[in-house]
Structures are given as structure tokens and as C-alpha cells.
Amino acid sequence: MKAPNTFKQEDNILTHTRLLDAPIDLVWEVWTTPEHIKEWWGPNGFSLTTKSMNVAVGDQWEFIMHGMGRDWYNKIQYIEVKKPHLLSYRHTGAAHEDYNFTVSVFFEEVDGKTLLTMQSVFKSKEIIEELNRKVNAIEGGKQTLNRLENYLISLVN
């Protein structure tokens, strides 16, 4: 089995893995419904407003993240949706096209828990470094998954 909680960067790819103490169907639900995702999406101190969400291939989720003293408009367009095992999407909405990236999130059932593997592919390693300098992107991603993990714990217990 893969290591349960890891992070690595290889060139222009960021990969997070987390072993979540929640059943796969619940993890899928909290990732794909507005009433749940608002509770955990974004770095510490951020809140979320969903404008629209339709989790289906070719459809999208439009949302605003509120944090760091401003609003961040985002759009996710779904590329693959295979409930409850795979979500793949293009994350757009940044002011600069180079900041857009593609994400694949794999959900695997492991003894009643869920192994989540999230792989984000950016245009270049330099873009990741730039985003990290400007908005602390890597730490923000880790904080977002921490919030997901804590939210799931609150639902299961």
C-alpha cells in the first residue's frame, strides 16, 4: 500500500495522498455537493460561496473563495467523473491563463477508509514557484486537505 499521507513535487506536478478515516461514498459526497464543500474548501481562514455546481463531464463548478482580504473567482470544468473513484477537472478563473491547472483526484476504498490521491499538473515548475511566492499555494493545498480531513472526522464521529 502507498504511504497514507504524503506530498511531493516532481517538476510541474504536485501530488498529495491522504488516508481519510471515512467511507468512500461520504468522501465523494463532501467533494461534490455545495452544502459540504463550503465547509472545508480552501486554505485556513478562507470561506467559500458556490455560484453553481453540476458535477458531470463537461459541466462546471463556479465559486468564489474569500480570503487574504479579497475575493478569488474560480471555475472548475469537469473532464472525467467516475463516481466514487475519480474526478478530473480543469481549474480556471485565474487572471493569468498560465495559472490554470488540471487536477485528477483518485478515491480508493481501503478497509473502510478512503485513500485519496490528488495530482495537480501545472504549465511549468516555474508557475508553481510563482504561485507559491504570491499566494503560498503549496501550503494552501495542504491546509485545504487538512480541512477536508477534519470535516470528515466531524461527520463520522
Coordinates of N, CA, C and O in Angstrom, one line a residue:
M1 N 0.8 -1.2 0.0 CA 0.0 0.0 0.0 C 0.9 1.2 0.0 O 1.9 1.3 0.6
K2 N 0.4 2.3 -0.7 CA 1.1 3.5 -0.7 C 1.1 4.2 0.7 O 0.3 3.9 1.5
A3 N 2.1 5.1 0.9 CA 2.1 5.8 2.1 C 0.8 6.7 2.2 O 0.4 7.3 1.3
P4 N 0.2 6.7 3.4 CA -1.1 7.3 3.5 C -1.2 8.8 3.4 O -2.1 9.4 2.8
N5 N -0.2 9.5 4.0 CA -0.3 11.0 4.0 C 1.1 11.5 3.5 O 2.0 11.6 4.2
T6 N 1.1 11.9 2.2 CA 2.3 12.3 1.6 C 2.1 13.6 0.8 O 1.0 13.8 0.3
F7 N 3.2 14.3 0.5 CA 3.2 15.3 -0.5 C 4.5 15.3 -1.3 O 5.5 15.0 -0.6
K8 N 4.4 15.4 -2.6 CA 5.7 15.5 -3.3 C 5.5 16.4 -4.6 O 4.4 16.5 -5.1
Q9 N 6.6 17.0 -4.9 CA 6.6 17.8 -6.2 C 7.6 17.2 -7.1 O 8.8 17.0 -6.7
E10 N 7.2 16.9 -8.3 CA 8.1 16.5 -9.4 C 7.8 17.4 -10.6 O 6.8 17.3 -11.2
D11 N 8.8 18.2 -10.8 CA 8.8 19.2 -11.9 C 7.5 20.0 -11.8 O 7.3 20.8 -10.8
N12 N 6.5 19.9 -12.7 CA 5.3 20.7 -12.7 C 4.1 20.0 -12.1 O 3.0 20.4 -12.4
I13 N 4.3 18.9 -11.4 CA 3.3 18.1 -10.8 C 3.3 18.0 -9.3 O 4.4 17.7 -8.8
L14 N 2.2 18.3 -8.7 CA 2.1 18.2 -7.2 C 1.2 17.0 -6.9 O 0.1 16.9 -7.5
T15 N 1.6 16.2 -6.0 CA 0.8 15.0 -5.7 C 0.7 14.9 -4.1 O 1.7 15.0 -3.4
H16 N -0.6 14.9 -3.7 CA -0.9 14.7 -2.3 C -1.6 13.4 -2.1 O -2.4 13.0 -3.0
T17 N -1.3 12.7 -1.1 CA -2.1 11.5 -0.7 C -2.5 11.6 0.7 O -1.8 12.2 1.6
R18 N -3.7 11.2 1.0 CA -4.3 11.2 2.4 C -5.1 9.9 2.6 O -5.9 9.6 1.7
L19 N -4.9 9.3 3.7 CA -5.8 8.2 4.1 C -6.8 8.8 5.0 O -6.5 9.3 6.1
L20 N -8.0 8.9 4.5 CA -9.1 9.6 5.3 C -10.0 8.6 6.0 O -10.4 7.5 5.4
D21 N -10.2 8.9 7.3 CA -11.0 7.9 8.1 C -12.5 8.1 7.9 O -13.2 8.5 8.8
A22 N -12.9 7.8 6.6 CA -14.3 8.0 6.3 C -14.6 7.1 5.1 O -13.7 6.8 4.3
P23 N -15.8 6.6 4.9 CA -16.1 5.7 3.8 C -16.0 6.5 2.4 O -16.3 7.7 2.4
I24 N -15.7 5.8 1.4 CA -15.5 6.4 0.1 C -16.7 7.2 -0.4 O -16.6 8.3 -1.0
D25 N -17.9 6.7 -0.1 CA -19.1 7.4 -0.6 C -19.3 8.7 0.1 O -19.7 9.7 -0.5
L26 N -18.9 8.8 1.4 CA -19.0 10.1 2.1 C -18.0 11.0 1.6 O -18.2 12.2 1.4
V27 N -16.8 10.6 1.3 CA -15.7 11.4 0.8 C -16.1 12.0 -0.6 O -16.0 13.2 -0.8
W28 N -16.7 11.1 -1.4 CA -17.2 11.6 -2.7 C -18.3 12.7 -2.5 O -18.3 13.7 -3.1
E29 N -19.2 12.4 -1.6 CA -20.3 13.4 -1.3 C -19.8 14.7 -0.9 O -20.3 15.8 -1.4
V30 N -18.8 14.7 0.1 CA -18.4 16.0 0.6 C -17.5 16.8 -0.5 O -17.4 18.0 -0.4
W31 N -17.0 16.1 -1.5 CA -16.3 16.7 -2.5 C -17.2 17.2 -3.7 O -16.8 18.1 -4.4
T32 N -18.4 16.7 -3.7 CA -19.2 17.0 -4.9 C -20.5 17.7 -4.6 O -21.4 17.8 -5.5
T33 N -20.8 18.1 -3.4 CA -22.0 18.8 -3.1 C -21.7 20.2 -2.4 O -20.9 20.3 -1.5
P34 N -22.4 21.2 -2.9 CA -22.2 22.6 -2.3 C -22.3 22.7 -0.8 O -21.5 23.4 -0.2
E35 N -23.3 22.0 -0.3 CA -23.5 22.1 1.2 C -22.4 21.6 2.0 O -22.1 22.0 3.1
H36 N -21.6 20.6 1.5 CA -20.5 20.1 2.2 C -19.2 20.8 1.8 O -18.4 21.1 2.7
I37 N -19.0 21.1 0.5 CA -17.7 21.6 0.1 C -17.4 23.0 0.7 O -16.3 23.3 0.9
K38 N -18.5 23.7 1.0 CA -18.3 25.1 1.6 C -17.7 25.0 3.0 O -17.1 25.9 3.5
E39 N -17.8 23.8 3.6 CA -17.3 23.6 5.0 C -15.8 23.4 5.0 O -15.2 23.5 6.1
W40 N -15.1 23.1 3.9 CA -13.7 22.7 4.0 C -12.8 23.2 2.9 O -11.6 23.2 3.0
W41 N -13.4 23.7 1.7 CA -12.6 24.0 0.6 C -11.8 25.3 0.8 O -12.4 26.3 1.2
G42 N -10.5 25.3 0.6 CA -9.7 26.5 0.7 C -8.7 26.4 1.9 O -8.9 25.6 2.8
P43 N -7.7 27.3 1.9 CA -6.8 27.3 3.0 C -7.4 27.8 4.2 O -8.5 28.3 4.2
N44 N -6.7 27.7 5.3 CA -7.2 28.2 6.6 C -7.6 29.6 6.5 O -6.9 30.4 5.9
G45 N -8.7 30.0 7.1 CA -9.2 31.3 7.1 C -10.1 31.7 5.9 O -10.6 32.8 5.9
F46 N -10.1 30.9 4.9 CA -10.9 31.1 3.7 C -12.4 30.6 3.9 O -12.6 29.7 4.7
S47 N -13.3 31.3 3.3 CA -14.7 30.8 3.2 C -15.0 30.7 1.7 O -14.2 31.1 0.8
L48 N -16.2 30.1 1.4 CA -16.5 29.8 0.0 C -18.0 30.1 -0.3 O -18.8 29.8 0.5
T49 N -18.2 30.6 -1.5 CA -19.5 30.8 -2.0 C -19.6 30.1 -3.3 O -18.8 30.4 -4.2
T50 N -20.5 29.2 -3.4 CA -20.7 28.5 -4.7 C -21.8 29.2 -5.5 O -22.9 29.4 -5.0
K51 N -21.5 29.6 -6.7 CA -22.4 30.2 -7.6 C -23.3 29.1 -8.4 O -24.5 29.3 -8.5
S52 N -22.6 28.1 -8.8 CA -23.3 26.9 -9.4 C -22.4 25.7 -9.4 O -21.2 25.9 -9.4
M53 N -23.0 24.6 -9.3 CA -22.2 23.3 -9.3 C -23.0 22.2 -10.0 O -24.1 21.9 -9.5
N54 N -22.4 21.6 -11.0 CA -23.0 20.4 -11.6 C -21.9 19.5 -11.9 O -21.1 19.7 -12.9
V55 N -21.7 18.5 -11.1 CA -20.6 17.6 -11.3 C -20.9 16.5 -12.3 O -21.5 15.5 -12.1
A56 N -20.6 16.8 -13.6 CA -20.8 16.0 -14.7 C -19.8 16.3 -15.8 O -19.3 17.5 -15.9
V57 N -19.4 15.4 -16.6 CA -18.4 15.7 -17.6 C -18.9 16.8 -18.5 O -20.0 16.8 -19.0
G58 N -18.0 17.8 -18.7 CA -18.3 19.0 -19.5 C -19.0 20.1 -18.7 O -19.0 21.2 -19.2
D59 N -19.6 19.8 -17.6 CA -20.2 20.8 -16.7 C -19.2 21.4 -15.8 O -18.0 21.1 -15.8
Q60 N -19.7 22.3 -14.9 CA -18.7 23.1 -14.1 C -19.2 23.4 -12.7 O -20.4 23.3 -12.5
W61 N -18.2 23.9 -12.0 CA -18.5 24.4 -10.6 C -17.9 25.8 -10.6 O -16.7 26.0 -10.9
E62 N -18.7 26.8 -10.4 CA -18.3 28.2 -10.3 C -18.4 28.6 -8.9 O -19.4 28.4 -8.2
F63 N -17.3 29.2 -8.3 CA -17.3 29.6 -6.9 C -16.3 30.7 -6.7 O -15.5 31.1 -7.5
I64 N -16.5 31.3 -5.5 CA -15.7 32.4 -5.1 C -15.1 32.0 -3.7 O -15.8 31.7 -2.8
M65 N -13.8 32.1 -3.7 CA -13.1 31.9 -2.4 C -12.9 33.3 -1.8 O -12.4 34.2 -2.5
H66 N -13.1 33.4 -0.5 CA -13.0 34.6 0.2 C -11.8 34.5 1.2 O -11.9 33.6 2.1
G67 N -10.8 35.2 1.0 CA -9.6 35.1 1.9 C -8.5 36.1 1.5 O -8.5 36.6 0.4
M68 N -7.6 36.3 2.5 CA -6.5 37.2 2.2 C -7.0 38.6 1.8 O -6.3 39.3 1.0
G69 N -8.2 39.0 2.3 CA -8.7 40.3 2.1 C -9.3 40.6 0.7 O -9.5 41.7 0.3
R70 N -9.6 39.5 0.0 CA -10.2 39.7 -1.3 C -11.0 38.5 -1.7 O -11.0 37.5 -1.0
D71 N -11.7 38.6 -2.9 CA -12.5 37.5 -3.4 C -11.7 36.9 -4.6 O -11.1 37.7 -5.4
W72 N -11.7 35.6 -4.7 CA -11.0 34.9 -5.7 C -12.0 34.1 -6.6 O -12.5 33.1 -6.1
Y73 N -12.2 34.5 -7.8 CA -13.2 33.9 -8.7 C -12.5 32.6 -9.3 O -11.4 32.7 -9.8
N74 N -13.2 31.5 -9.3 CA -12.7 30.3 -9.8 C -13.8 29.5 -10.6 O -15.0 29.7 -10.3
K75 N -13.3 28.7 -11.5 CA -14.2 27.8 -12.2 C -13.5 26.5 -12.4 O -12.3 26.5 -12.8
I76 N -14.2 25.5 -12.2 CA -13.7 24.1 -12.4 C -14.6 23.5 -13.5 O -15.8 23.5 -13.4
Q77 N -13.9 23.0 -14.6 CA -14.7 22.3 -15.6 C -14.3 20.8 -15.5 O -13.1 20.4 -15.6
Y78 N -15.3 20.0 -15.4 CA -15.1 18.5 -15.2 C -14.8 17.8 -16.5 O -15.4 18.0 -17.5
I79 N -13.7 17.1 -16.4 CA -13.2 16.3 -17.6 C -13.6 14.9 -17.5 O -14.1 14.3 -18.4
E80 N -13.5 14.3 -16.3 CA -13.9 12.9 -16.0 C -14.6 12.8 -14.7 O -14.1 13.4 -13.7
V81 N -15.7 12.1 -14.6 CA -16.4 11.9 -13.4 C -16.8 10.5 -13.3 O -17.7 10.0 -14.1
K82 N -16.2 9.7 -12.5 CA -16.5 8.3 -12.3 C -16.7 8.0 -10.8 O -15.8 7.7 -10.1
K83 N -18.0 8.3 -10.4 CA -18.4 8.1 -9.0 C -18.2 6.7 -8.6 O -18.6 5.8 -9.3
P84 N -17.6 6.5 -7.4 CA -17.0 7.4 -6.5 C -15.4 7.3 -6.5 O -14.8 7.6 -5.5
H85 N -14.9 7.0 -7.7 CA -13.4 6.7 -7.8 C -12.6 7.8 -8.4 O -11.4 7.9 -8.2
L86 N -13.1 8.7 -9.3 CA -12.3 9.6 -10.0 C -13.0 10.9 -10.3 O -14.1 10.9 -10.9
L87 N -12.3 12.0 -10.0 CA -12.7 13.3 -10.5 C -11.5 13.9 -11.2 O -10.5 14.0 -10.6
S88 N -11.7 14.4 -12.4 CA -10.7 15.0 -13.1 C -11.2 16.3 -13.7 O -12.4 16.4 -14.2
Y89 N -10.5 17.4 -13.5 CA -11.1 18.7 -13.8 C -10.0 19.7 -14.2 O -8.8 19.6 -13.8
R90 N -10.4 20.7 -14.9 CA -9.5 21.9 -15.3 C -9.9 23.0 -14.4 O -11.1 23.4 -14.3
H91 N -8.9 23.5 -13.6 CA -9.2 24.6 -12.6 C -8.8 25.9 -13.3 O -7.6 26.1 -13.6
T92 N -9.8 26.8 -13.6 CA -9.5 28.0 -14.3 C -10.1 29.2 -13.4 O -10.5 29.0 -12.3
G93 N -10.1 30.3 -14.0 CA -10.6 31.5 -13.4 C -9.6 32.5 -12.9 O -9.9 33.6 -12.5
A94 N -8.3 32.0 -13.0 CA -7.2 32.9 -12.6 C -7.1 34.1 -13.6 O -7.4 33.9 -14.8
A95 N -6.6 35.2 -13.2 CA -6.4 36.3 -14.1 C -5.4 36.0 -15.2 O -5.5 36.6 -16.3
H96 N -4.5 35.2 -14.9 CA -3.5 34.8 -15.9 C -3.7 33.4 -16.3 O -3.7 32.5 -15.5
E97 N -3.8 33.2 -17.6 CA -4.1 31.8 -18.2 C -3.0 30.8 -17.7 O -3.3 29.6 -17.5
D98 N -1.8 31.2 -17.6 CA -0.7 30.3 -17.2 C -1.0 29.7 -15.8 O -0.4 28.7 -15.5
Y99 N -1.8 30.3 -15.0 CA -2.0 29.8 -13.6 C -3.1 28.7 -13.6 O -3.2 28.1 -12.6
N100 N -3.8 28.5 -14.7 CA -4.8 27.4 -14.7 C -4.0 26.0 -14.7 O -2.9 25.9 -15.1
F101 N -4.7 25.0 -14.1 CA -4.1 23.7 -14.0 C -5.1 22.6 -14.0 O -6.3 22.9 -13.9
T102 N -4.6 21.4 -14.2 CA -5.5 20.2 -14.3 C -5.3 19.3 -13.1 O -4.2 19.1 -12.7
V103 N -6.4 18.9 -12.5 CA -6.4 18.0 -11.3 C -7.1 16.7 -11.6 O -8.1 16.7 -12.2
S104 N -6.4 15.6 -11.1 CA -7.1 14.3 -11.0 C -7.1 13.9 -9.6 O -6.1 13.9 -8.9
V105 N -8.3 13.6 -9.1 CA -8.5 13.1 -7.7 C -9.0 11.7 -7.7 O -10.0 11.4 -8.3
F106 N -8.2 10.8 -7.2 CA -8.5 9.4 -7.1 C -8.9 9.0 -5.7 O -8.3 9.4 -4.8
F107 N -10.0 8.3 -5.6 CA -10.6 7.8 -4.3 C -10.6 6.3 -4.3 O -11.2 5.7 -5.2
E108 N -9.9 5.7 -3.4 CA -9.8 4.3 -3.3 C -10.2 3.8 -1.9 O -9.7 4.3 -0.9
E109 N -11.1 2.8 -1.9 CA -11.5 2.2 -0.6 C -10.4 1.3 0.0 O -9.9 0.5 -0.7
V110 N -10.1 1.6 1.3 CA -9.1 0.8 1.9 C -9.6 0.5 3.3 O -9.6 1.3 4.2
D111 N -10.1 -0.7 3.5 CA -10.5 -1.2 4.9 C -11.5 -0.2 5.5 O -11.4 0.1 6.7
G112 N -12.5 0.2 4.8 CA -13.5 1.2 5.3 C -13.1 2.6 5.3 O -13.8 3.5 5.7
K113 N -11.8 2.9 5.0 CA -11.3 4.2 4.9 C -11.2 4.6 3.4 O -11.4 3.7 2.5
T114 N -10.7 5.8 3.1 CA -10.6 6.2 1.7 C -9.1 6.8 1.5 O -8.7 7.7 2.2
L115 N -8.4 6.2 0.6 CA -7.1 6.7 0.2 C -7.4 7.7 -0.9 O -7.9 7.3 -2.0
L116 N -7.1 8.9 -0.7 CA -7.2 10.0 -1.7 C -5.9 10.3 -2.3 O -4.9 10.5 -1.5
T117 N -5.8 10.3 -3.6 CA -4.6 10.8 -4.3 C -5.0 11.9 -5.2 O -5.8 11.7 -6.1
M118 N -4.4 13.1 -5.0 CA -4.7 14.2 -5.8 C -3.5 14.7 -6.5 O -2.4 15.0 -5.9
Q119 N -3.6 14.7 -7.8 CA -2.4 15.1 -8.6 C -2.8 16.4 -9.4 O -3.8 16.4 -10.2
S120 N -2.0 17.4 -9.2 CA -2.3 18.7 -9.9 C -1.1 19.0 -10.9 O 0.0 18.9 -10.5
V121 N -1.5 19.2 -12.2 CA -0.5 19.4 -13.2 C -0.5 20.9 -13.7 O -1.6 21.3 -14.2
F122 N 0.6 21.6 -13.5 CA 0.6 23.0 -13.9 C 1.4 23.1 -15.2 O 2.1 22.2 -15.6
K123 N 1.4 24.3 -15.8 CA 2.0 24.6 -17.0 C 3.5 24.3 -16.9 O 4.2 23.8 -17.8
S124 N 4.1 24.7 -15.8 CA 5.6 24.6 -15.6 C 5.9 24.6 -14.1 O 5.1 25.0 -13.2
K125 N 7.1 24.1 -13.8 CA 7.6 24.2 -12.4 C 7.7 25.7 -12.0 O 7.4 26.0 -10.8
E126 N 8.1 26.5 -12.9 CA 8.2 28.0 -12.6 C 6.9 28.6 -12.2 O 6.9 29.5 -11.3
I127 N 5.8 28.2 -12.8 CA 4.5 28.7 -12.4 C 4.2 28.3 -11.0 O 3.6 29.1 -10.2
I128 N 4.5 27.0 -10.6 CA 4.2 26.6 -9.3 C 5.0 27.5 -8.3 O 4.5 28.0 -7.3
E129 N 6.3 27.7 -8.6 CA 7.1 28.6 -7.8 C 6.6 30.0 -7.7 O 6.6 30.6 -6.6
E130 N 6.1 30.5 -8.8 CA 5.5 31.9 -8.8 C 4.2 31.9 -7.9 O 4.1 32.8 -7.1
L131 N 3.4 30.9 -8.1 CA 2.1 30.9 -7.3 C 2.5 30.7 -5.8 O 1.8 31.2 -4.9
N132 N 3.5 29.9 -5.5 CA 3.9 29.7 -4.1 C 4.4 31.0 -3.5 O 4.1 31.3 -2.3
R133 N 5.2 31.8 -4.3 CA 5.6 33.1 -3.7 C 4.5 34.0 -3.5 O 4.4 34.7 -2.5
K134 N 3.5 34.1 -4.5 CA 2.5 35.1 -4.4 C 1.4 34.7 -3.4 O 0.8 35.6 -2.7
V135 N 0.9 33.4 -3.4 CA -0.2 33.1 -2.5 C 0.0 31.8 -1.7 O -0.9 31.3 -1.1
N136 N 1.3 31.4 -1.5 CA 1.6 30.3 -0.7 C 0.8 29.1 -1.1 O 0.2 28.4 -0.3
A137 N 0.8 28.8 -2.4 CA -0.1 27.8 -3.0 C 0.1 26.4 -2.4 O -0.9 25.7 -2.2
I138 N 1.3 26.0 -2.3 CA 1.6 24.6 -1.8 C 1.0 24.4 -0.4 O 0.3 23.5 -0.1
E139 N 1.3 25.3 0.5 CA 0.8 25.2 1.9 C -0.7 25.4 1.9 O -1.4 24.7 2.6
G140 N -1.2 26.2 1.0 CA -2.7 26.3 0.9 C -3.4 25.0 0.5 O -4.4 24.7 1.0
G141 N -2.7 24.3 -0.4 CA -3.3 23.0 -0.8 C -3.3 22.0 0.4 O -4.2 21.3 0.6
K142 N -2.2 22.0 1.1 CA -2.1 21.1 2.3 C -3.1 21.5 3.3 O -3.8 20.6 3.9
Q143 N -3.3 22.8 3.5 CA -4.3 23.2 4.5 C -5.7 22.8 4.1 O -6.6 22.5 4.9
T144 N -6.0 22.9 2.8 CA -7.3 22.5 2.3 C -7.6 21.1 2.6 O -8.7 20.7 3.0
L145 N -6.6 20.2 2.3 CA -6.8 18.8 2.6 C -6.9 18.5 4.1 O -7.6 17.6 4.5
N146 N -6.2 19.3 4.9 CA -6.3 19.2 6.4 C -7.8 19.5 6.8 O -8.4 18.8 7.6
R147 N -8.3 20.6 6.1 CA -9.7 21.0 6.5 C -10.7 19.9 6.0 O -11.6 19.6 6.7
L148 N -10.4 19.3 4.9 CA -11.3 18.1 4.4 C -11.2 17.0 5.5 O -12.3 16.5 5.9
E149 N -10.0 16.7 5.9 CA -9.8 15.6 6.8 C -10.6 15.9 8.1 O -11.3 15.0 8.7
N150 N -10.4 17.1 8.6 CA -11.1 17.4 9.9 C -12.6 17.5 9.7 O -13.3 17.1 10.7
Y151 N -13.1 18.0 8.6 CA -14.5 18.0 8.4 C -15.1 16.6 8.3 O -16.1 16.3 8.9
L152 N -14.4 15.7 7.7 CA -14.9 14.3 7.6 C -14.9 13.7 9.0 O -15.8 13.0 9.4
I153 N -13.9 14.0 9.8 CA -13.9 13.5 11.2 C -15.1 14.0 12.0 O -15.8 13.2 12.7
S154 N -15.5 15.2 11.8 CA -16.6 15.8 12.4 C -17.9 15.1 12.0 O -18.9 15.0 12.8
L155 N -18.0 14.6 10.8 CA -19.2 14.0 10.3 C -19.3 12.5 10.7 O -20.4 12.0 11.0
V156 N -18.1 11.9 10.8 CA -18.1 10.4 11.1 C -18.3 10.2 12.6 O -18.9 9.2 13.0
N157 N -17.7 11.1 13.5 CA -17.8 10.9 14.9 C -19.0 11.6 15.6 O -19.7 12.4 15.1

